[in-house]
Short mmCIF file of C-alpha atoms and ligand atoms in Angstrom, two decimals:
data_model
loop_
_atom_site.label_atom_id
_atom_site.label_comp_id
_atom_site.label_asym_id
_atom_site.label_seq_id
_atom_site.Cartn_x
_atom_site.Cartn_y
_atom_site.Cartn_z
CA MET B 237 5.77 19.94 24.38
CA GLN B 238 7.92 20.41 20.74
CA ALA B 239 6.48 18.00 18.21
CA VAL B 240 9.52 16.22 16.42
CA ALA B 241 9.73 17.20 12.78
CA ASN B 242 9.88 14.76 9.97
CA ALA B 243 9.13 12.21 12.95
CA ILE B 244 8.10 9.08 10.53
CA ALA B 245 11.32 8.61 8.15
CA GLU B 246 10.36 9.41 4.03
CA ARG B 247 11.26 5.64 3.02
CA ILE B 248 8.19 4.61 5.53
CA SER B 249 5.87 7.10 2.87
CA SER B 250 6.76 4.62 0.09
CA ILE B 251 5.04 1.82 1.21
CA SER B 252 1.19 1.70 1.84
CA VAL B 253 -0.47 -0.79 4.93
CA SER B 254 -0.92 -4.12 3.04
CA SER B 255 -4.72 -3.83 1.82
CA THR B 256 -5.27 -7.73 2.63
CA MET B 257 -4.22 -6.93 6.23
CA LYS B 258 -6.24 -4.34 6.32
CA VAL B 259 -9.33 -6.05 5.00
CA ALA B 260 -8.51 -8.92 8.09
CA ALA B 261 -8.31 -6.05 10.44
CA ASP B 262 -11.92 -4.19 9.41
CA ALA B 263 -13.27 -7.46 8.94
CA GLU B 264 -12.18 -8.21 12.72
CA ARG B 265 -13.48 -5.02 13.86
CA LEU B 266 -17.15 -5.54 12.87
CA ARG B 267 -16.81 -9.26 14.35
CA SER B 268 -15.80 -8.16 17.71
CA GLU B 269 -18.90 -5.79 17.41
CA GLY B 270 -21.06 -9.01 17.15
CA ILE B 271 -21.48 -9.01 13.54
CA ASP B 272 -21.70 -12.51 11.29
CA VAL B 273 -19.17 -11.33 8.86
CA VAL B 274 -18.18 -13.60 5.69
CA ASP B 275 -14.31 -13.51 5.29
CA PHE B 276 -12.98 -14.33 1.90
CA GLY B 277 -10.56 -12.00 2.50
CA ALA B 278 -7.43 -14.01 4.65
CA GLY B 279 -5.22 -15.43 2.18
CA GLU B 280 -4.35 -18.69 4.31
CA PRO B 281 -5.19 -22.64 5.01
CA ASP B 282 -8.82 -23.26 6.51
CA PHE B 283 -6.95 -26.38 7.65
CA PRO B 284 -5.37 -26.90 11.20
CA THR B 285 -0.79 -27.67 10.89
CA PRO B 286 -1.34 -31.79 10.21
CA ASP B 287 -0.59 -33.24 13.52
CA ASN B 288 2.68 -34.92 12.89
CA ILE B 289 3.94 -31.11 12.48
CA LYS B 290 2.30 -29.97 15.74
CA GLN B 291 4.15 -33.12 17.38
CA ALA B 292 7.57 -31.97 16.05
CA ALA B 293 7.05 -28.55 17.68
CA VAL B 294 6.39 -30.13 21.00
CA ARG B 295 9.33 -32.29 20.90
CA ALA B 296 10.90 -29.37 20.43
CA LEU B 297 9.95 -27.84 23.34
CA GLU B 298 10.51 -30.58 25.51
CA GLN B 299 13.81 -30.75 24.30
CA ASN B 300 14.54 -27.35 25.43
CA PHE B 301 15.29 -26.45 21.79
CA THR B 302 14.16 -22.20 22.81
CA LYS B 303 17.18 -20.85 22.38
CA TYR B 304 19.19 -18.64 19.29
CA THR B 305 19.91 -20.68 16.09
CA PRO B 306 21.84 -19.95 13.30
CA ALA B 307 20.28 -16.63 11.95
CA GLY B 308 19.60 -17.78 8.61
CA GLY B 309 18.38 -20.81 10.11
CA THR B 310 19.60 -24.56 11.35
CA ALA B 311 21.38 -26.38 9.09
CA GLU B 312 19.18 -29.34 9.36
CA LEU B 313 16.18 -27.29 8.13
CA LYS B 314 18.49 -25.78 4.83
CA LYS B 315 19.31 -29.67 4.72
CA ALA B 316 15.68 -30.57 4.91
CA VAL B 317 14.68 -27.38 2.65
CA CYS B 318 16.91 -28.63 -0.39
CA GLU B 319 15.79 -32.55 0.02
CA ARG B 320 12.64 -31.42 -0.40
CA HIS B 321 13.07 -29.58 -3.10
CA ALA B 322 14.95 -31.89 -5.13
CA LEU B 323 12.31 -34.48 -4.55
CA ASP B 324 9.68 -32.44 -5.98
CA PHE B 325 11.37 -30.72 -8.95
CA GLY B 326 14.54 -32.51 -9.20
CA THR B 327 16.90 -29.34 -8.02
CA ASP B 328 20.36 -30.53 -6.38
CA TYR B 329 21.00 -27.46 -3.89
CA LYS B 330 23.28 -27.68 -1.55
CA PRO B 331 22.69 -25.94 2.09
CA ALA B 332 24.92 -23.22 1.65
CA GLU B 333 22.63 -22.09 -1.11
CA CYS B 334 19.74 -21.86 1.17
CA LEU B 335 18.43 -19.43 3.42
CA ILE B 336 15.47 -19.92 6.11
CA THR B 337 13.85 -16.83 6.88
CA VAL B 338 10.43 -15.62 8.74
CA GLY B 339 8.22 -16.45 6.25
CA GLY B 340 7.90 -16.40 2.61
CA LYS B 341 7.36 -12.36 2.86
CA HIS B 342 10.66 -11.97 5.08
CA VAL B 343 12.49 -13.95 2.06
CA ILE B 344 11.02 -11.53 -0.53
CA PHE B 345 11.70 -8.23 1.26
CA ASN B 346 15.42 -9.46 1.87
CA LEU B 347 16.25 -10.27 -1.49
CA MET B 348 15.13 -6.75 -2.69
CA GLN B 349 17.02 -5.15 0.00
CA ALA B 350 20.02 -7.34 -1.30
CA LEU B 351 19.91 -7.07 -4.67
CA ILE B 352 18.14 -3.56 -5.72
CA ASN B 353 20.14 -0.33 -6.27
CA PRO B 354 18.46 3.13 -6.24
CA GLY B 355 17.21 2.98 -10.23
CA ASP B 356 17.33 -0.69 -10.99
CA GLU B 357 13.85 -1.92 -13.04
CA VAL B 358 11.62 -4.59 -11.53
CA VAL B 359 9.26 -6.07 -13.72
CA ILE B 360 6.31 -7.28 -12.03
CA PRO B 361 3.27 -9.21 -14.34
CA VAL B 362 -0.29 -7.62 -13.27
CA PRO B 363 -2.56 -8.78 -11.16
CA TYR B 364 0.39 -8.76 -8.79
CA TRP B 365 0.63 -9.89 -5.06
CA VAL B 366 0.25 -6.75 -3.21
CA THR B 367 3.88 -6.98 -1.45
CA TYR B 368 5.89 -7.03 -4.33
CA LYS B 369 5.43 -3.40 -5.53
CA ASP B 370 5.97 -2.51 -1.83
CA VAL B 371 8.63 -4.14 -1.48
CA VAL B 372 10.33 -3.01 -4.30
CA ASN B 373 10.04 0.55 -3.72
CA TYR B 374 11.16 0.78 -0.37
CA ALA B 375 14.40 -0.77 -1.72
CA GLY B 376 14.31 2.32 -3.69
CA GLY B 377 13.50 -0.04 -7.29
CA THR B 378 11.13 1.31 -9.84
CA CYS B 379 8.65 -1.51 -10.71
CA VAL B 380 7.64 -1.87 -14.07
CA PHE B 381 4.36 -3.58 -14.81
CA VAL B 382 3.56 -5.86 -17.46
CA GLU B 383 -0.27 -6.32 -18.40
CA THR B 384 -1.60 -9.87 -18.95
CA ASP B 385 -4.88 -10.86 -20.99
CA GLU B 386 -7.82 -11.34 -18.69
CA ALA B 387 -9.62 -12.82 -21.80
CA LYS B 388 -6.49 -15.25 -21.73
CA GLY B 389 -6.96 -16.03 -17.86
CA PHE B 390 -4.40 -13.69 -17.17
CA THR B 391 -1.76 -16.12 -18.23
CA LEU B 392 1.94 -14.73 -18.83
CA THR B 393 3.74 -15.14 -21.94
CA ALA B 394 7.54 -14.47 -22.78
CA ALA B 395 6.51 -12.20 -25.33
CA MET B 396 4.78 -10.01 -22.84
CA ILE B 397 7.56 -9.95 -21.01
CA GLU B 398 10.51 -9.27 -23.27
CA PRO B 399 9.28 -5.30 -24.26
CA TYR B 400 10.04 -4.33 -20.57
CA LEU B 401 13.50 -6.03 -20.56
CA THR B 402 16.01 -2.91 -20.32
CA ALA B 403 19.81 -2.11 -19.50
CA ARG B 404 18.54 -1.33 -15.86
CA THR B 405 16.24 -4.31 -15.91
CA LYS B 406 17.98 -6.07 -12.50
CA LEU B 407 15.00 -8.68 -11.62
CA VAL B 408 11.89 -10.21 -12.93
CA ILE B 409 9.34 -11.20 -10.03
CA ILE B 410 6.80 -14.48 -11.39
CA ASN B 411 4.43 -15.83 -9.47
CA SER B 412 2.94 -19.24 -10.94
CA PRO B 413 0.06 -19.91 -9.86
CA SER B 414 -0.67 -16.38 -9.06
CA ASN B 415 -2.23 -14.72 -6.19
CA PRO B 416 -4.58 -13.00 -6.71
CA SER B 417 -5.85 -14.24 -10.32
CA GLY B 418 -4.59 -18.36 -9.99
CA ALA B 419 -2.87 -17.76 -13.25
CA VAL B 420 -0.64 -20.78 -14.09
CA MET B 421 2.05 -20.19 -16.11
CA ASP B 422 3.38 -22.77 -19.01
CA ARG B 423 6.54 -24.13 -18.26
CA ALA B 424 7.56 -23.81 -21.74
CA GLU B 425 6.83 -19.99 -21.49
CA PHE B 426 8.48 -20.15 -18.21
CA GLU B 427 11.79 -21.64 -19.49
CA GLN B 428 11.66 -19.10 -22.56
CA VAL B 429 11.15 -15.92 -19.86
CA PHE B 430 13.95 -17.45 -18.04
CA ARG B 431 16.18 -17.85 -21.07
CA LEU B 432 15.32 -14.44 -21.59
CA CYS B 433 16.47 -13.03 -18.18
CA ALA B 434 19.93 -15.36 -18.42
CA GLU B 435 21.01 -14.09 -21.64
CA ARG B 436 20.75 -10.86 -20.40
CA GLY B 437 22.07 -11.22 -16.96
CA ILE B 438 19.02 -10.45 -14.97
CA TYR B 439 17.81 -12.45 -12.15
CA LEU B 440 14.59 -14.27 -12.45
CA MET B 441 12.77 -14.63 -9.02
CA THR B 442 10.44 -17.31 -8.65
CA ASP B 443 7.67 -17.18 -6.33
CA GLU B 444 6.62 -20.35 -5.38
CA CYS B 445 4.19 -20.07 -2.25
CA TYR B 446 1.56 -22.15 -4.08
CA CYS B 447 3.69 -24.45 -5.92
CA LYS B 448 1.94 -27.79 -4.88
CA PHE B 449 -1.35 -25.66 -5.43
CA LEU B 450 -2.28 -26.57 -8.89
CA TYR B 451 -5.29 -28.17 -10.31
CA ASP B 452 -4.96 -29.44 -14.10
CA SER B 453 -1.22 -29.66 -14.79
CA GLU B 454 1.88 -31.04 -13.01
CA PRO B 455 4.10 -29.11 -10.16
CA PHE B 456 7.51 -27.58 -11.49
CA SER B 457 10.24 -25.41 -10.50
CA ILE B 458 12.13 -23.33 -13.19
CA ALA B 459 14.93 -23.69 -10.92
CA SER B 460 15.10 -27.68 -12.54
CA THR B 461 16.10 -25.92 -15.79
CA PRO B 462 19.61 -26.87 -16.43
CA GLY B 463 21.73 -23.51 -15.75
CA ALA B 464 19.35 -22.40 -13.53
CA LYS B 465 20.95 -21.66 -10.59
CA ASP B 466 23.02 -18.59 -11.64
CA THR B 467 20.02 -16.33 -12.33
CA VAL B 468 17.09 -17.98 -10.44
CA LEU B 469 16.00 -17.24 -7.11
CA VAL B 470 13.65 -19.24 -5.75
CA ALA B 471 11.29 -17.86 -2.67
CA GLY B 472 9.66 -20.64 -0.96
CA SER B 473 7.25 -20.99 1.74
CA LEU B 474 6.05 -23.57 4.27
CA SER B 475 3.06 -21.44 5.00
CA LYS B 476 0.33 -22.25 2.57
CA THR B 477 1.92 -25.93 1.68
CA TYR B 478 1.68 -27.09 5.03
CA ALA B 479 -1.11 -24.31 6.60
CA MET B 480 1.52 -23.18 8.75
CA THR B 481 0.88 -19.51 8.29
CA GLY B 482 1.61 -18.58 12.21
CA TRP B 483 4.30 -20.58 12.44
CA ARG B 484 6.55 -18.04 10.16
CA ILE B 485 8.69 -20.41 8.19
CA GLY B 486 10.20 -19.24 4.75
CA PHE B 487 13.48 -20.04 2.82
CA GLY B 488 15.12 -18.54 -0.33
CA LEU B 489 17.47 -21.02 -2.88
CA VAL B 490 19.71 -18.75 -3.95
CA PRO B 491 23.46 -18.33 -5.24
CA PRO B 492 25.84 -18.24 -2.17
CA ALA B 493 26.37 -14.81 -2.45
CA ILE B 494 23.06 -13.74 -1.97
CA VAL B 495 23.10 -16.17 1.13
CA THR B 496 25.73 -14.19 2.46
CA ALA B 497 24.36 -10.67 1.84
CA MET B 498 20.83 -11.90 3.29
CA ASN B 499 22.19 -13.60 6.20
CA LYS B 500 24.12 -10.06 7.15
CA LEU B 501 20.71 -8.15 6.84
CA GLN B 502 19.18 -10.90 8.87
CA SER B 503 21.77 -10.74 11.49
CA HIS B 504 20.60 -7.61 12.23
CA SER B 505 17.15 -7.37 12.29
CA THR B 506 15.21 -10.61 12.99
CA SER B 507 17.87 -13.02 13.61
CA ASN B 508 16.80 -16.93 13.18
CA PRO B 509 13.42 -17.67 12.40
CA CYS B 510 11.32 -18.97 15.78
CA SER B 511 13.65 -22.29 16.76
CA ILE B 512 10.32 -24.24 17.52
CA SER B 513 8.81 -23.59 13.90
CA GLN B 514 11.87 -24.46 12.53
CA LYS B 515 11.92 -28.07 14.16
CA ALA B 516 8.75 -28.35 13.22
CA ALA B 517 9.08 -27.01 9.00
CA VAL B 518 11.93 -30.18 9.14
CA GLU B 519 8.83 -32.22 10.34
CA ALA B 520 6.74 -30.73 7.31
CA LEU B 521 9.28 -31.63 4.91
CA ARG B 522 10.60 -34.58 5.78
CA GLY B 523 7.25 -36.27 7.11
CA PRO B 524 4.46 -37.69 5.19
CA GLN B 525 3.27 -35.47 2.84
CA GLU B 526 -0.36 -36.83 2.28
CA SER B 527 -2.08 -33.58 4.28
CA VAL B 528 -0.84 -31.52 1.22
CA GLY B 529 -3.11 -33.95 -1.55
CA ILE B 530 -5.88 -33.81 1.01
CA MET B 531 -6.00 -29.97 0.69
CA LEU B 532 -5.48 -29.44 -2.27
CA ALA B 533 -8.72 -32.05 -3.65
CA GLU B 534 -11.18 -29.94 -1.00
CA TYR B 535 -9.32 -26.26 -2.68
CA HIS B 536 -10.46 -28.19 -6.11
CA LYS B 537 -14.11 -28.75 -5.49
CA ARG B 538 -14.64 -25.20 -3.87
CA ARG B 539 -12.71 -23.90 -7.29
CA ASP B 540 -15.50 -25.43 -9.38
CA PHE B 541 -18.05 -23.95 -6.70
CA VAL B 542 -16.98 -20.73 -6.99
CA VAL B 543 -16.37 -20.28 -10.18
CA GLN B 544 -19.43 -21.49 -11.33
CA ARG B 545 -21.39 -19.31 -8.70
CA LEU B 546 -19.22 -16.16 -9.69
CA ARG B 547 -19.82 -16.75 -13.38
CA ALA B 548 -23.68 -16.99 -12.74
CA ILE B 549 -24.20 -13.43 -11.25
CA PRO B 550 -25.84 -11.22 -13.80
CA GLY B 551 -22.63 -9.45 -15.45
CA VAL B 552 -20.15 -11.04 -13.33
CA LYS B 553 -17.15 -12.49 -15.39
CA CYS B 554 -14.40 -14.56 -13.99
CA ALA B 555 -11.31 -16.40 -15.10
CA GLU B 556 -10.50 -19.98 -14.10
CA PRO B 557 -8.07 -20.47 -11.48
CA ARG B 558 -5.48 -22.86 -12.15
CA GLY B 559 -3.90 -23.01 -9.05
CA ALA B 560 -3.94 -21.58 -5.72
CA PHE B 561 -7.01 -20.64 -3.55
CA TYR B 562 -8.57 -17.88 -5.17
CA ALA B 563 -10.55 -16.34 -7.27
CA TYR B 564 -10.25 -12.63 -8.96
CA PRO B 565 -13.71 -12.24 -10.47
CA ASN B 566 -14.18 -8.90 -12.74
CA VAL B 567 -17.27 -6.52 -11.29
CA GLY B 568 -17.29 -3.91 -13.08
CA VAL B 569 -20.86 -4.17 -13.71
CA VAL B 570 -21.46 -2.66 -10.70
CA ILE B 571 -18.65 0.21 -11.02
CA GLY B 572 -20.26 3.32 -11.38
CA LYS B 573 -23.43 2.54 -10.14
CA SER B 574 -25.14 2.96 -6.86
CA GLY B 575 -22.29 5.90 -5.93
CA ILE B 576 -19.90 3.06 -6.34
CA GLN B 577 -16.73 4.67 -8.06
CA ASN B 578 -13.88 1.90 -7.61
CA SER B 579 -13.51 -1.80 -6.65
CA LEU B 580 -11.95 -0.31 -3.00
CA GLN B 581 -15.67 1.42 -2.46
CA LEU B 582 -17.50 -1.41 -3.63
CA CYS B 583 -15.42 -3.54 -0.86
CA GLU B 584 -16.66 -1.36 1.46
CA ARG B 585 -19.87 -1.14 1.17
CA LEU B 586 -20.05 -5.25 0.61
CA LEU B 587 -18.31 -5.22 4.19
CA ALA B 588 -20.74 -2.36 5.61
CA GLU B 589 -23.75 -3.70 3.82
CA SER B 590 -23.42 -6.90 3.22
CA HIS B 591 -21.00 -8.16 6.24
CA LEU B 592 -18.77 -9.76 3.54
CA ALA B 593 -14.83 -9.30 3.41
CA VAL B 594 -13.19 -9.69 0.11
CA VAL B 595 -10.13 -7.37 -1.14
CA PRO B 596 -10.18 -4.95 -4.30
CA GLY B 597 -8.31 -5.13 -7.21
CA GLU B 598 -6.70 -1.93 -6.77
CA ALA B 599 -4.61 -3.94 -4.45
CA PHE B 600 -3.11 -6.15 -6.95
CA GLY B 601 -3.01 -3.74 -9.60
CA THR B 602 -6.59 -3.84 -11.01
CA GLU B 603 -9.37 -1.56 -10.67
CA GLN B 604 -12.52 -3.70 -12.23
CA HIS B 605 -11.49 -7.12 -9.98
CA VAL B 606 -12.28 -7.89 -6.49
CA ARG B 607 -10.46 -11.59 -4.96
CA ILE B 608 -12.20 -13.89 -3.21
CA SER B 609 -10.54 -16.37 -0.89
CA TYR B 610 -11.97 -19.81 -1.16
CA ALA B 611 -9.88 -21.05 1.44
CA THR B 612 -12.85 -21.71 3.87
CA SER B 613 -15.64 -23.97 3.99
CA MET B 614 -18.01 -24.77 1.70
CA LYS B 615 -21.18 -23.45 4.02
CA GLU B 616 -19.21 -20.03 4.52
CA LEU B 617 -18.85 -19.95 0.30
CA GLU B 618 -21.87 -20.55 0.13
CA ARG B 619 -23.41 -17.90 2.52
CA GLY B 620 -20.37 -15.39 0.97
CA LEU B 621 -21.39 -15.88 -2.63
CA ASP B 622 -24.95 -15.94 -1.56
CA ARG B 623 -24.54 -12.00 -0.56
CA LEU B 624 -22.00 -11.13 -3.28
CA HIS B 625 -24.77 -12.45 -6.15
CA GLN B 626 -27.12 -10.12 -3.90
CA PHE B 627 -25.53 -6.89 -3.39
CA ILE B 628 -24.57 -6.80 -7.61
CA VAL B 629 -28.17 -7.55 -8.37
CA ARG B 630 -29.25 -4.78 -5.87
CA ASN B 631 -26.98 -2.22 -7.27
CA SER B 632 -26.19 -2.75 -10.72
C1 PLP Q 1289 2.10 -14.82 -3.53
C2 PLP Q 1289 2.62 -14.94 -2.21
N1 PLP Q 1289 3.73 -15.27 -1.76
C3 PLP Q 1289 4.62 -15.11 -0.67
C4 PLP Q 1289 3.71 -15.27 0.02
C5 PLP Q 1289 4.14 -14.83 2.23
O1 PLP Q 1289 3.56 -15.66 2.49
P1 PLP Q 1289 3.69 -16.06 3.85
O2 PLP Q 1289 5.12 -14.78 4.34
O3 PLP Q 1289 2.68 -16.14 5.20
O4 PLP Q 1289 5.06 -17.51 3.86
C6 PLP Q 1289 2.19 -15.18 0.17
C7 PLP Q 1289 1.03 -14.77 1.01
O5 PLP Q 1289 0.23 -14.19 1.28
C8 PLP Q 1289 1.85 -15.11 -1.33
O6 PLP Q 1289 0.42 -14.75 -1.55
#
């Protein structure tokens, strides 16, 4: 049989498999061999989806709400998204400015496809969430990375961004709180970035995936700034806020012309997000919100514990995460020792020898770090941090 020439399309080679997904798969493989793995890789809440949300899904099934919906989501859910955003942040989006997607990743992917032309530059602060780089590359754009300072907790200022804005910049991406560092952007700085972008006709995408998980400041949305609607693009997700990672519901709050463009793409690719999940999402947004505060209080406790334990490992530094549920310690002390050349190799050795799964810093654009998700129980945190401590002491 003749092999197909150039079987895989070139555009696929511009992206790589999500490192966080790869870590999860490697950990799962060891687990299936009966090995007791501690998993700090998974970026998802360890809490179950709240019961009121699950019950709404049961009702949707019982009422046979199991057919196609409009590709860009139901009118009911769009309205619920706009209402929740208005209640939480004081914005005034209308359903025509809203699109429901198959999770937060999908809204970001579709946004890039809808906006980026070859050669367009997209400004991305480092460390970045792994997916931004790949979806920009896949759309034919050019990533322009802005370094942040670990000594200042990886926080981003407008002055850091400004020098990177050129005539080719189409979009700036801000993710606050940040995955992987937990850094939170100061409101005044964020507003300044908005002004810099607006003056130059540059879009500002705000990834609000972790917007409710802040430890020492109040949640806000840059979309509530007067005049923001023309250039600010909100990428939202219910995955983390309501412990709904598997349900796959995200949303965009963007100008109507962009909704139309994304809707077109969605109508030929995924069609609608799951109808049952959409009903559950309406309940998540309109029902009681207490579960969010309960999760936040638990993450806060874990954050304090994890940072204190990481800083107690000789040679390890850890900037204090101010939001989300990740710590991003600097483990450079062990790199270059015991045959470990980079953080990727460190993670492979940690998994193979200590049965601890963490994500290498290379996935997020830095080489001296690993990402630890503390969305897991205190008992697991204790076990995993013991393993990390021993591994680093043994090898440095
Ligand atoms: C920063 C950030 N944005 C967006 C997402 C997308 O989440 P999902 O597609 O699960 O809704 C994630 C998930 O890990 C994330 O960390």
